């Protein structure tokens, strides 16, 4: 179907609205006139289409491509995150990009309106996944899995108004780690917090703090443990004044709390959690936040968010406001929403906000003028002479077959200088050079791009020699 | 919105059709009766909803989850494919899952109807990407990139009627490698065929053949090189009788062709390609196919497809018909369709059909009863005694901080046998055991799960000892 540009489409609409009015004597001429215009518009449209497409080339609102440079940075971040998840024994998993719409209904509360729905093309009603948590719960319920520690890296989609400067996109990548199953209290919760710390330390984003939502802690104590609201608020006074680390200790020294049996019970889980966090060496990274509140409907317990205290600012670097870079919490009821009999599988997990982290790392690299290699090529196969394409092709196939990462220029007779420049601009460390002299003597030259040193070696020793050099570097 | 189950929804429809008939004396009683039924249905519906959701839990038609076992297989295939792409100097890249619908229009011919459109939610008209080639061309045109060697691994979506047995899904993963740019003829084309061979060899799927579409080769010769159709058909006779390897040589020995200047010119590119394929050592893997035809509109030159000659069949294994496992070709016009001035960027590339390969590998593993580990955990931190949770937590944090992949059971007091069973069932090779005796002596035991040997080592040497063992294994 030919593309109609925006402006002419509007002209068409105006025209149609004219034509659809019941004809009267006074407008007959106008109609005829319009139909001539229509014909002219159509003709010019078809002509324009034959010459060139009539639209601006861009990606959809709130989305972007990742260039090779960005891809390298993204991959480094993901590698670090995934290797941490694997260090903690998580299994990988994947789910489809879209779900039956009814699977996602009633899971996100107010945010449901931000879901991308697919057009009804005569089949099922589908929506793009909004997070990785609900598909995980659906997977557990569908397969009757009662226990699982898994990670999932994937894209999710939300129709938020995109504030791209702050790293908010409508398509973005999430890295989730979750522990499903009935276990002794607070052990998996503490591990989730430990994982957050390991990842944020590993990414070297500067100092950070993990804030637990006090409102949720209080709610847990009052509604679930039966603590009197006034006792909970006394605990709240501590939360207001102190950080997380020494908090529990101090509360137990307060006779108003430590001599109150109910208070002690209410504090039990919190005490346990901070004990474990202390053994993990991360208790001082956790504090309470009085303003934090649950973002999504499915959380049932304490939620937490990791914030950077200040992004690493150096001379000339603009400080970035990035907000939360990781979040998580307990959602004991979600799996039960899918189960026909409502059987619950308690879950706790966390999600790493890759886009925001990506923005920080990218900006930092720009500030420091850091360059990344976008390829991993180890060797360029080059020649100083004409008519050496066949030799280069034979040579490079040998390297490829030996697992060596090699490139050559796709020209019959490239200039040597062009070939050497290519190495310098793309960071290839070694050049293998074959020319008339080398061919006659049964050797090839290996040149180090950095030192410009060249050595001749026997043709048959080439692969072994390169492998030796690469293993040494 | 409460979910109404399928059956009651049908009941409602029947009821409504009754109610919408104009009332007459004879049916008044029926209506009253029906409205009582309706009320009962509604009540039971609301009640049912409170008790449990009323739908079947499943993924959308033509899609599936990947379990941890499947994920391991998938990752191994992708690793092999991507490492081949990197070996050939390709850069990584990513594009959004959906594009503006107009970007995809007129690119897929008849297949356009298989695109997934997103619902118009008051913004742009969007479609899920149908392949990775068109987004790549859009990227090149949008960023005015004239030269690029990139790979892209990502999901694409097609509303085909799914024949899941044969490995056709509506959501599936593609691995693409493409070379964009104006280069000397047939060098990038030969590299693409070399890559296909390397990947199919590497995956050890058994013997394979890459078939070039003869129709396209003939079209190239006649329409673009001006070869007389009868001469092209004489070449066709060779194609019909012989494979690819010696074909060109034989044709040049035929005086009817070798003494025809036009024929020689028409054969030029083919000769060049087979020269390069011979230097790459893969000429015998390439043959012509008389029935193959272009699947997609955007191909402009020769297309090729890789087929497995027979899937590896062993005792008891069902032979699988898998069709093409890789495909590619030249598409010199696609980028120009996006460029306002129609500037062309010649491109050649290939796409690996991961799903089909996955099915073969998965079936083979089932046949041989091969098991895969779904985690990479190296150490389980265990205890034979009660009240050793704190010790285990301290110990495991030390291992994590040293980069060692470690797990523990999330129980306050797990039984030793349960812990050892966990290692055996999940394939964890080492156990670190701390108990009363060990604590007193300042040691921990390291147990090899396979040999059941245990040695005591000093607590402070634990990390070093484990790292030593892991590097040796």
Short mmCIF file of N, CA, C and O in Angstrom, two decimals, chain A residues 3 49 52-53 56-58 61 65-66 68 86-89 91-98 102-103 115 117 119 121 124 138-139 149 155 157 159 171 179 184 191 194 198 275-276 337-338 340 374 376-377 389-390 393 400-401 404 406-407 410-412, chain B residues 3 52-53 56-58 61 65-66 68 86-89 91-98 103 105-106 115 117 119 121 124 138-139 149 155 157 159 171 179 184 191 194 275-276 337-338 340 374-377 389-390 393 400-401 404 406-407 410-412:
data_model
loop_
_atom_site.label_atom_id
_atom_site.label_comp_id
_atom_site.label_asym_id
_atom_site.label_seq_id
_atom_site.Cartn_x
_atom_site.Cartn_y
_atom_site.Cartn_z
N UNK A 3 2.49 4.73 0.68
CA UNK A 3 2.46 5.61 1.85
C UNK A 3 1.88 6.96 1.46
O UNK A 3 2.34 7.59 0.52
N UNK A 49 6.11 8.82 -4.34
CA UNK A 49 6.42 7.52 -3.79
C UNK A 49 7.42 6.76 -4.66
O UNK A 49 8.30 6.08 -4.17
N UNK A 52 10.89 8.51 -3.89
CA UNK A 52 11.48 8.32 -2.56
C UNK A 52 10.39 8.09 -1.53
O UNK A 52 9.27 8.56 -1.70
N UNK A 53 10.70 7.41 -0.47
CA UNK A 53 9.71 7.25 0.59
C UNK A 53 9.44 8.59 1.24
O UNK A 53 10.31 9.45 1.28
N UNK A 56 9.83 10.25 7.76
CA UNK A 56 11.08 10.45 8.50
C UNK A 56 11.49 9.11 9.09
O UNK A 56 10.67 8.42 9.68
N UNK A 57 12.75 8.77 8.91
CA UNK A 57 13.22 7.48 9.42
C UNK A 57 13.55 7.63 10.89
O UNK A 57 14.42 8.42 11.26
N UNK A 58 12.87 6.89 11.71
CA UNK A 58 13.16 6.94 13.15
C UNK A 58 12.63 5.69 13.84
O UNK A 58 11.89 4.91 13.24
N UNK A 61 8.59 6.12 19.45
CA UNK A 61 8.73 6.97 20.63
C UNK A 61 9.17 6.15 21.85
O UNK A 61 8.57 5.12 22.15
N UNK A 65 17.82 2.41 19.12
CA UNK A 65 18.76 1.37 18.72
C UNK A 65 19.93 1.41 19.69
O UNK A 65 20.21 2.42 20.32
N UNK A 66 20.64 0.30 19.79
CA UNK A 66 21.93 0.31 20.47
C UNK A 66 23.02 0.18 19.41
O UNK A 66 23.06 -0.80 18.68
N UNK A 68 26.95 -0.29 18.05
CA UNK A 68 27.97 -1.25 18.52
C UNK A 68 28.72 -0.76 19.77
O UNK A 68 28.98 -1.57 20.67
N UNK A 86 24.54 -16.08 38.67
CA UNK A 86 25.01 -17.47 38.59
C UNK A 86 25.84 -17.85 39.81
O UNK A 86 25.81 -19.00 40.25
N UNK A 87 26.58 -16.89 40.32
CA UNK A 87 27.37 -17.14 41.53
C UNK A 87 26.46 -17.55 42.69
O UNK A 87 26.88 -18.26 43.60
N UNK A 88 25.22 -17.08 42.64
CA UNK A 88 24.27 -17.42 43.70
C UNK A 88 23.38 -18.61 43.30
O UNK A 88 22.33 -18.82 43.92
N UNK A 89 23.79 -19.32 42.28
CA UNK A 89 23.10 -20.58 41.97
C UNK A 89 21.82 -20.47 41.19
O UNK A 89 21.01 -21.40 41.20
N UNK A 91 19.23 -20.37 38.02
CA UNK A 91 19.05 -20.95 36.69
C UNK A 91 18.52 -19.90 35.73
O UNK A 91 17.79 -19.01 36.15
N UNK A 92 18.84 -20.03 34.47
CA UNK A 92 18.28 -19.13 33.47
C UNK A 92 16.90 -19.56 33.03
O UNK A 92 16.50 -20.71 33.25
N UNK A 93 16.15 -18.67 32.42
CA UNK A 93 14.79 -18.97 31.98
C UNK A 93 14.36 -17.91 30.97
O UNK A 93 14.91 -16.83 30.95
N UNK A 94 13.39 -18.24 30.14
CA UNK A 94 12.85 -17.21 29.25
C UNK A 94 11.35 -17.41 29.08
O UNK A 94 10.84 -18.52 29.18
N UNK A 95 10.68 -16.31 28.84
CA UNK A 95 9.23 -16.35 28.57
C UNK A 95 8.98 -15.52 27.31
O UNK A 95 9.83 -14.72 26.93
N UNK A 96 7.81 -15.70 26.68
CA UNK A 96 7.53 -14.91 25.46
C UNK A 96 7.45 -13.41 25.76
O UNK A 96 7.18 -13.01 26.89
N UNK A 97 7.66 -12.62 24.72
CA UNK A 97 7.58 -11.16 24.87
C UNK A 97 6.17 -10.71 25.18
O UNK A 97 5.96 -9.68 25.81
N UNK A 98 5.18 -11.47 24.69
CA UNK A 98 3.80 -11.10 25.03
C UNK A 98 3.11 -12.24 25.75
O UNK A 98 3.51 -13.40 25.66
N UNK A 102 -5.31 -11.49 29.59
CA UNK A 102 -5.96 -11.84 30.87
C UNK A 102 -4.95 -12.31 31.93
O UNK A 102 -5.23 -12.24 33.11
N UNK A 103 -3.77 -12.77 31.49
CA UNK A 103 -2.75 -13.19 32.46
C UNK A 103 -2.19 -11.99 33.22
O UNK A 103 -1.70 -12.12 34.34
N UNK A 115 0.24 -0.72 29.78
CA UNK A 115 0.59 -1.92 29.01
C UNK A 115 0.40 -1.67 27.51
O UNK A 115 -0.53 -1.00 27.10
N UNK A 117 -0.91 -3.15 24.31
CA UNK A 117 -1.76 -4.23 23.81
C UNK A 117 -1.45 -4.48 22.34
O UNK A 117 -1.12 -3.55 21.60
N UNK A 119 -2.83 -5.56 18.58
CA UNK A 119 -4.07 -5.40 17.84
C UNK A 119 -4.78 -6.75 17.76
O UNK A 119 -4.10 -7.79 17.65
N UNK A 121 -6.03 -9.27 15.82
CA UNK A 121 -5.97 -9.66 14.41
C UNK A 121 -6.70 -10.98 14.19
O UNK A 121 -6.29 -11.80 13.38
N UNK A 124 -6.08 -14.24 19.69
CA UNK A 124 -6.16 -13.98 21.11
C UNK A 124 -5.90 -12.50 21.41
O UNK A 124 -5.29 -11.81 20.60
N UNK A 138 3.45 -16.69 36.55
CA UNK A 138 2.61 -17.48 35.63
C UNK A 138 3.30 -18.82 35.30
O UNK A 138 2.68 -19.89 35.28
N UNK A 139 4.61 -18.76 35.06
CA UNK A 139 5.39 -19.97 34.76
C UNK A 139 5.35 -20.96 35.93
O UNK A 139 5.14 -22.17 35.74
N UNK A 149 15.03 -21.05 41.96
CA UNK A 149 15.86 -19.85 42.04
C UNK A 149 16.28 -19.58 40.62
O UNK A 149 17.02 -20.36 40.04
N UNK A 155 13.73 -7.87 27.71
CA UNK A 155 13.11 -6.57 27.52
C UNK A 155 11.69 -6.56 28.07
O UNK A 155 11.00 -7.58 28.00
N UNK A 157 8.12 -3.69 28.30
CA UNK A 157 7.59 -2.52 27.59
C UNK A 157 6.53 -1.82 28.45
O UNK A 157 5.63 -2.46 28.97
N UNK A 159 4.19 1.94 28.39
CA UNK A 159 3.84 3.15 27.65
C UNK A 159 3.91 4.39 28.52
O UNK A 159 2.98 5.19 28.58
N UNK A 171 10.78 0.95 26.00
CA UNK A 171 11.33 -0.40 25.90
C UNK A 171 12.60 -0.41 26.72
O UNK A 171 13.49 0.42 26.49
N UNK A 179 13.77 -15.84 44.18
CA UNK A 179 13.76 -17.11 44.89
C UNK A 179 12.32 -17.44 45.25
O UNK A 179 11.67 -16.69 45.98
N UNK A 184 12.95 -21.07 55.52
CA UNK A 184 13.00 -20.44 56.84
C UNK A 184 13.14 -18.93 56.66
O UNK A 184 13.76 -18.46 55.70
N UNK A 191 19.72 -12.79 51.13
CA UNK A 191 20.55 -13.07 49.95
C UNK A 191 20.24 -12.09 48.81
O UNK A 191 21.15 -11.64 48.11
N UNK A 194 22.06 -9.03 49.54
CA UNK A 194 23.49 -9.27 49.30
C UNK A 194 23.81 -9.17 47.81
O UNK A 194 24.81 -8.57 47.41
N UNK A 198 26.45 -6.79 45.90
CA UNK A 198 27.54 -7.30 45.07
C UNK A 198 27.53 -6.67 43.68
O UNK A 198 28.58 -6.29 43.15
N UNK A 275 20.56 -9.47 61.50
CA UNK A 275 21.60 -10.44 61.88
C UNK A 275 22.28 -11.01 60.64
O UNK A 275 23.50 -11.06 60.54
N UNK A 276 21.45 -11.45 59.70
CA UNK A 276 21.98 -12.07 58.48
C UNK A 276 22.76 -11.06 57.64
O UNK A 276 23.81 -11.37 57.08
N UNK A 337 -2.49 -16.14 42.57
CA UNK A 337 -3.49 -15.51 41.69
C UNK A 337 -3.67 -16.30 40.40
O UNK A 337 -4.68 -16.19 39.72
N UNK A 338 -2.64 -17.08 40.01
CA UNK A 338 -2.73 -17.89 38.80
C UNK A 338 -3.22 -19.30 39.08
O UNK A 338 -3.74 -19.97 38.22
N UNK A 340 -5.37 -22.36 40.09
CA UNK A 340 -6.82 -22.58 40.17
C UNK A 340 -7.31 -22.75 41.60
O UNK A 340 -8.41 -22.36 41.93
N UNK A 374 34.79 -2.26 19.42
CA UNK A 374 33.49 -2.85 19.12
C UNK A 374 33.62 -4.21 18.45
O UNK A 374 32.63 -4.88 18.18
N UNK A 376 36.32 -7.92 18.29
CA UNK A 376 37.34 -8.64 19.06
C UNK A 376 38.46 -9.16 18.15
O UNK A 376 39.26 -9.99 18.56
N UNK A 377 38.48 -8.67 16.93
CA UNK A 377 39.43 -9.17 15.92
C UNK A 377 40.88 -9.12 16.43
O UNK A 377 41.32 -8.10 16.96
N UNK A 389 45.04 -11.57 -3.49
CA UNK A 389 43.74 -11.89 -2.87
C UNK A 389 43.65 -13.38 -2.54
O UNK A 389 43.24 -13.76 -1.44
N UNK A 390 44.06 -14.22 -3.49
CA UNK A 390 43.95 -15.66 -3.27
C UNK A 390 44.76 -16.11 -2.06
O UNK A 390 44.30 -16.91 -1.25
N UNK A 393 42.99 -15.04 1.09
CA UNK A 393 41.80 -15.86 1.36
C UNK A 393 42.18 -17.22 1.95
O UNK A 393 41.55 -17.70 2.90
N UNK A 400 40.68 -18.74 10.64
CA UNK A 400 39.30 -18.95 11.11
C UNK A 400 39.12 -20.39 11.59
O UNK A 400 38.53 -20.64 12.64
N UNK A 401 39.63 -21.32 10.77
CA UNK A 401 39.44 -22.73 11.12
C UNK A 401 40.17 -23.10 12.41
O UNK A 401 39.81 -24.08 13.08
N UNK A 404 40.92 -18.48 15.32
CA UNK A 404 41.51 -17.14 15.51
C UNK A 404 40.59 -16.10 14.86
O UNK A 404 40.09 -16.31 13.76
N UNK A 406 39.87 -13.18 12.83
CA UNK A 406 40.64 -12.52 11.78
C UNK A 406 39.76 -11.79 10.78
O UNK A 406 38.63 -12.20 10.52
N UNK A 407 40.29 -10.70 10.26
CA UNK A 407 39.62 -9.96 9.20
C UNK A 407 40.58 -9.68 8.06
O UNK A 407 41.80 -9.77 8.21
N UNK A 410 37.89 -6.20 2.07
CA UNK A 410 37.19 -6.84 0.95
C UNK A 410 37.53 -6.16 -0.37
O UNK A 410 36.64 -5.73 -1.12
N UNK A 411 38.82 -6.02 -0.62
CA UNK A 411 39.24 -5.41 -1.89
C UNK A 411 40.23 -6.36 -2.55
O UNK A 411 40.98 -7.05 -1.88
N UNK A 412 40.22 -6.34 -3.87
CA UNK A 412 41.18 -7.18 -4.59
C UNK A 412 42.61 -6.73 -4.29
O UNK A 412 43.49 -7.54 -4.02
N UNK B 3 -12.84 -11.84 35.52
CA UNK B 3 -12.77 -12.74 34.38
C UNK B 3 -14.05 -13.55 34.31
O UNK B 3 -14.44 -14.18 35.27
N UNK B 52 -11.06 -18.29 42.97
CA UNK B 52 -9.95 -18.66 42.08
C UNK B 52 -10.15 -18.03 40.71
O UNK B 52 -11.26 -17.78 40.28
N UNK B 53 -9.06 -17.77 40.01
CA UNK B 53 -9.21 -17.25 38.66
C UNK B 53 -9.80 -18.33 37.77
O UNK B 53 -9.62 -19.52 38.00
N UNK B 56 -7.56 -20.84 31.87
CA UNK B 56 -6.48 -21.82 31.72
C UNK B 56 -5.17 -21.05 31.60
O UNK B 56 -5.07 -20.10 30.84
N UNK B 57 -4.19 -21.47 32.39
CA UNK B 57 -2.91 -20.78 32.36
C UNK B 57 -2.09 -21.32 31.21
O UNK B 57 -1.79 -22.52 31.15
N UNK B 58 -1.73 -20.46 30.28
CA UNK B 58 -0.92 -20.89 29.15
C UNK B 58 -0.23 -19.69 28.52
O UNK B 58 -0.55 -18.55 28.81
N UNK B 61 -0.63 -18.60 21.67
CA UNK B 61 -0.49 -19.54 20.56
C UNK B 61 0.84 -19.34 19.83
O UNK B 61 1.19 -18.22 19.46
N UNK B 65 7.58 -20.93 26.81
CA UNK B 65 8.63 -20.60 27.76
C UNK B 65 9.84 -21.47 27.45
O UNK B 65 9.72 -22.55 26.89
N UNK B 66 11.01 -20.99 27.86
CA UNK B 66 12.18 -21.86 27.86
C UNK B 66 12.50 -22.22 29.31
O UNK B 66 12.75 -21.34 30.13
N UNK B 68 14.79 -23.91 32.37
CA UNK B 68 16.25 -23.82 32.59
C UNK B 68 17.04 -24.84 31.76
O UNK B 68 18.08 -24.50 31.21
N UNK B 86 31.84 -13.21 15.77
CA UNK B 86 32.92 -12.36 16.29
C UNK B 86 34.26 -12.73 15.65
O UNK B 86 35.12 -11.89 15.46
N UNK B 87 34.43 -14.02 15.39
CA UNK B 87 35.66 -14.48 14.74
C UNK B 87 35.82 -13.81 13.38
O UNK B 87 36.93 -13.62 12.90
N UNK B 88 34.71 -13.44 12.77
CA UNK B 88 34.75 -12.78 11.47
C UNK B 88 34.65 -11.26 11.59
O UNK B 88 34.34 -10.58 10.61
N UNK B 89 34.89 -10.75 12.80
CA UNK B 89 35.02 -9.30 12.95
C UNK B 89 33.72 -8.52 13.01
O UNK B 89 33.72 -7.31 12.78
N UNK B 91 30.48 -6.59 14.58
CA UNK B 91 30.09 -5.83 15.77
C UNK B 91 28.68 -6.21 16.19
O UNK B 91 27.86 -6.56 15.34
N UNK B 92 28.38 -6.07 17.46
CA UNK B 92 27.02 -6.31 17.94
C UNK B 92 26.15 -5.09 17.75
O UNK B 92 26.64 -3.99 17.54
N UNK B 93 24.84 -5.27 17.79
CA UNK B 93 23.90 -4.16 17.60
C UNK B 93 22.54 -4.59 18.12
O UNK B 93 22.28 -5.78 18.22
N UNK B 94 21.70 -3.64 18.44
CA UNK B 94 20.33 -4.01 18.82
C UNK B 94 19.35 -2.96 18.31
O UNK B 94 19.69 -1.79 18.16
N UNK B 95 18.15 -3.38 18.04
CA UNK B 95 17.07 -2.48 17.61
C UNK B 95 15.84 -2.79 18.46
O UNK B 95 15.77 -3.87 19.06
N UNK B 96 14.87 -1.87 18.51
CA UNK B 96 13.66 -2.15 19.31
C UNK B 96 12.88 -3.35 18.78
O UNK B 96 12.98 -3.69 17.60
N UNK B 97 12.08 -3.93 19.65
CA UNK B 97 11.25 -5.08 19.25
C UNK B 97 10.17 -4.66 18.26
O UNK B 97 9.74 -5.46 17.45
N UNK B 98 9.73 -3.42 18.35
CA UNK B 98 8.74 -2.96 17.37
C UNK B 98 9.27 -1.76 16.60
O UNK B 98 10.17 -1.06 17.03
N UNK B 103 7.59 1.72 8.49
CA UNK B 103 8.97 1.32 8.18
C UNK B 103 9.00 -0.10 7.60
O UNK B 103 9.92 -0.46 6.86
N UNK B 105 6.36 -1.51 5.96
CA UNK B 105 5.44 -1.66 4.83
C UNK B 105 6.23 -1.82 3.52
O UNK B 105 7.26 -1.20 3.33
N UNK B 106 5.73 -2.64 2.65
CA UNK B 106 6.31 -2.89 1.31
C UNK B 106 7.66 -3.57 1.35
O UNK B 106 8.42 -3.49 0.39
N UNK B 115 2.49 -9.92 9.91
CA UNK B 115 3.07 -9.06 10.94
C UNK B 115 2.11 -8.90 12.12
O UNK B 115 0.91 -8.82 11.94
N UNK B 117 0.63 -6.43 14.55
CA UNK B 117 0.47 -5.00 14.78
C UNK B 117 0.15 -4.76 16.24
O UNK B 117 -0.51 -5.57 16.89
N UNK B 119 -1.88 -2.49 19.06
CA UNK B 119 -3.14 -1.78 19.11
C UNK B 119 -2.86 -0.28 19.06
O UNK B 119 -1.87 0.19 19.63
N UNK B 121 -3.13 2.77 20.57
CA UNK B 121 -3.53 3.26 21.89
C UNK B 121 -3.36 4.78 21.97
O UNK B 121 -2.99 5.34 22.99
N UNK B 124 1.47 6.14 17.98
CA UNK B 124 1.93 5.75 16.65
C UNK B 124 1.38 4.38 16.28
O UNK B 124 1.01 3.60 17.15
N UNK B 138 17.06 -0.12 8.04
CA UNK B 138 16.54 1.14 8.58
C UNK B 138 17.61 1.85 9.40
O UNK B 138 17.80 3.06 9.29
N UNK B 139 18.37 1.09 10.18
CA UNK B 139 19.45 1.64 11.00
C UNK B 139 20.53 2.27 10.12
O UNK B 139 21.00 3.37 10.38
N UNK B 149 29.84 -4.25 9.31
CA UNK B 149 29.75 -5.71 9.45
C UNK B 149 29.21 -5.94 10.85
O UNK B 149 29.90 -5.68 11.82
N UNK B 155 14.75 -11.71 19.08
CA UNK B 155 13.50 -12.36 18.76
C UNK B 155 12.80 -11.62 17.62
O UNK B 155 12.88 -10.40 17.52
N UNK B 157 8.85 -11.89 15.30
CA UNK B 157 7.50 -12.41 15.48
C UNK B 157 6.76 -12.49 14.15
O UNK B 157 6.75 -11.54 13.37
N UNK B 159 2.99 -14.12 12.49
CA UNK B 159 1.69 -14.76 12.80
C UNK B 159 1.42 -15.93 11.88
O UNK B 159 0.36 -16.04 11.27
N UNK B 171 6.86 -16.80 17.79
CA UNK B 171 7.96 -16.02 18.36
C UNK B 171 9.20 -16.87 18.22
O UNK B 171 9.22 -18.00 18.71
N UNK B 179 26.99 -8.02 5.97
CA UNK B 179 28.06 -7.12 5.55
C UNK B 179 27.44 -6.08 4.62
O UNK B 179 26.91 -6.43 3.56
N UNK B 184 34.68 -5.19 -3.49
CA UNK B 184 34.95 -5.93 -4.72
C UNK B 184 34.09 -7.19 -4.74
O UNK B 184 33.79 -7.77 -3.70
N UNK B 191 32.40 -15.01 2.14
CA UNK B 191 32.57 -15.09 3.59
C UNK B 191 31.28 -15.51 4.28
O UNK B 191 31.30 -16.28 5.24
N UNK B 194 31.04 -19.12 4.01
CA UNK B 194 32.04 -19.72 4.90
C UNK B 194 31.51 -19.75 6.35
O UNK B 194 31.65 -20.76 7.06
N UNK B 275 35.78 -19.81 -7.07
CA UNK B 275 37.22 -19.69 -6.78
C UNK B 275 37.44 -19.43 -5.29
O UNK B 275 38.24 -20.08 -4.63
N UNK B 276 36.69 -18.45 -4.79
CA UNK B 276 36.85 -18.08 -3.37
C UNK B 276 36.40 -19.21 -2.45
O UNK B 276 37.03 -19.49 -1.43
N UNK B 337 15.50 1.91 -0.04
CA UNK B 337 14.06 2.12 0.18
C UNK B 337 13.81 3.06 1.36
O UNK B 337 12.75 3.67 1.46
N UNK B 338 14.77 3.15 2.28
CA UNK B 338 14.62 4.04 3.42
C UNK B 338 15.24 5.41 3.17
O UNK B 338 14.87 6.38 3.79
N UNK B 340 16.01 8.94 1.78
CA UNK B 340 15.20 9.95 1.08
C UNK B 340 15.64 10.12 -0.37
O UNK B 340 14.82 10.39 -1.25
N UNK B 374 21.82 -27.12 35.10
CA UNK B 374 21.15 -25.85 34.85
C UNK B 374 21.72 -24.72 35.72
O UNK B 374 21.32 -23.58 35.59
N UNK B 375 22.62 -25.06 36.62
CA UNK B 375 23.32 -24.03 37.39
C UNK B 375 24.82 -24.27 37.24
O UNK B 375 25.25 -25.31 36.74
N UNK B 376 25.62 -23.31 37.68
CA UNK B 376 27.07 -23.45 37.60
C UNK B 376 27.71 -23.54 38.98
O UNK B 376 28.91 -23.38 39.13
N UNK B 377 26.87 -23.77 39.99
CA UNK B 377 27.34 -23.76 41.37
C UNK B 377 28.51 -24.71 41.59
O UNK B 377 28.46 -25.87 41.19
N UNK B 389 23.60 -22.02 61.27
CA UNK B 389 23.20 -21.10 60.20
C UNK B 389 24.15 -19.91 60.09
O UNK B 389 24.60 -19.54 59.01
N UNK B 390 24.49 -19.33 61.26
CA UNK B 390 25.36 -18.16 61.25
C UNK B 390 26.71 -18.47 60.62
O UNK B 390 27.23 -17.69 59.82
N UNK B 393 26.35 -18.77 56.92
CA UNK B 393 26.15 -17.47 56.26
C UNK B 393 27.47 -16.72 56.12
O UNK B 393 27.76 -16.12 55.08
N UNK B 400 31.31 -16.01 48.09
CA UNK B 400 30.74 -15.11 47.08
C UNK B 400 31.67 -13.93 46.80
O UNK B 400 31.91 -13.58 45.66
N UNK B 401 32.18 -13.35 47.89
CA UNK B 401 33.04 -12.18 47.73
C UNK B 401 34.34 -12.52 47.00
O UNK B 401 34.97 -11.65 46.41
N UNK B 404 33.48 -17.10 44.06
CA UNK B 404 33.18 -18.53 43.97
C UNK B 404 31.66 -18.72 43.94
O UNK B 404 30.93 -18.09 44.69
N UNK B 406 28.54 -20.32 44.90
CA UNK B 406 28.20 -21.12 46.08
C UNK B 406 26.73 -21.04 46.43
O UNK B 406 26.07 -20.03 46.20
N UNK B 407 26.21 -22.13 46.96
CA UNK B 407 24.84 -22.16 47.45
C UNK B 407 24.80 -22.76 48.85
O UNK B 407 25.75 -23.41 49.29
N UNK B 410 18.23 -22.99 52.29
CA UNK B 410 17.61 -21.91 53.05
C UNK B 410 16.84 -22.43 54.26
O UNK B 410 15.66 -22.12 54.42
N UNK B 411 17.50 -23.27 55.05
CA UNK B 411 16.85 -23.80 56.25
C UNK B 411 17.75 -23.52 57.44
O UNK B 411 18.98 -23.52 57.31
N UNK B 412 17.15 -23.31 58.57
CA UNK B 412 17.96 -23.09 59.78
C UNK B 412 18.78 -24.34 60.09
O UNK B 412 19.96 -24.23 60.38
#
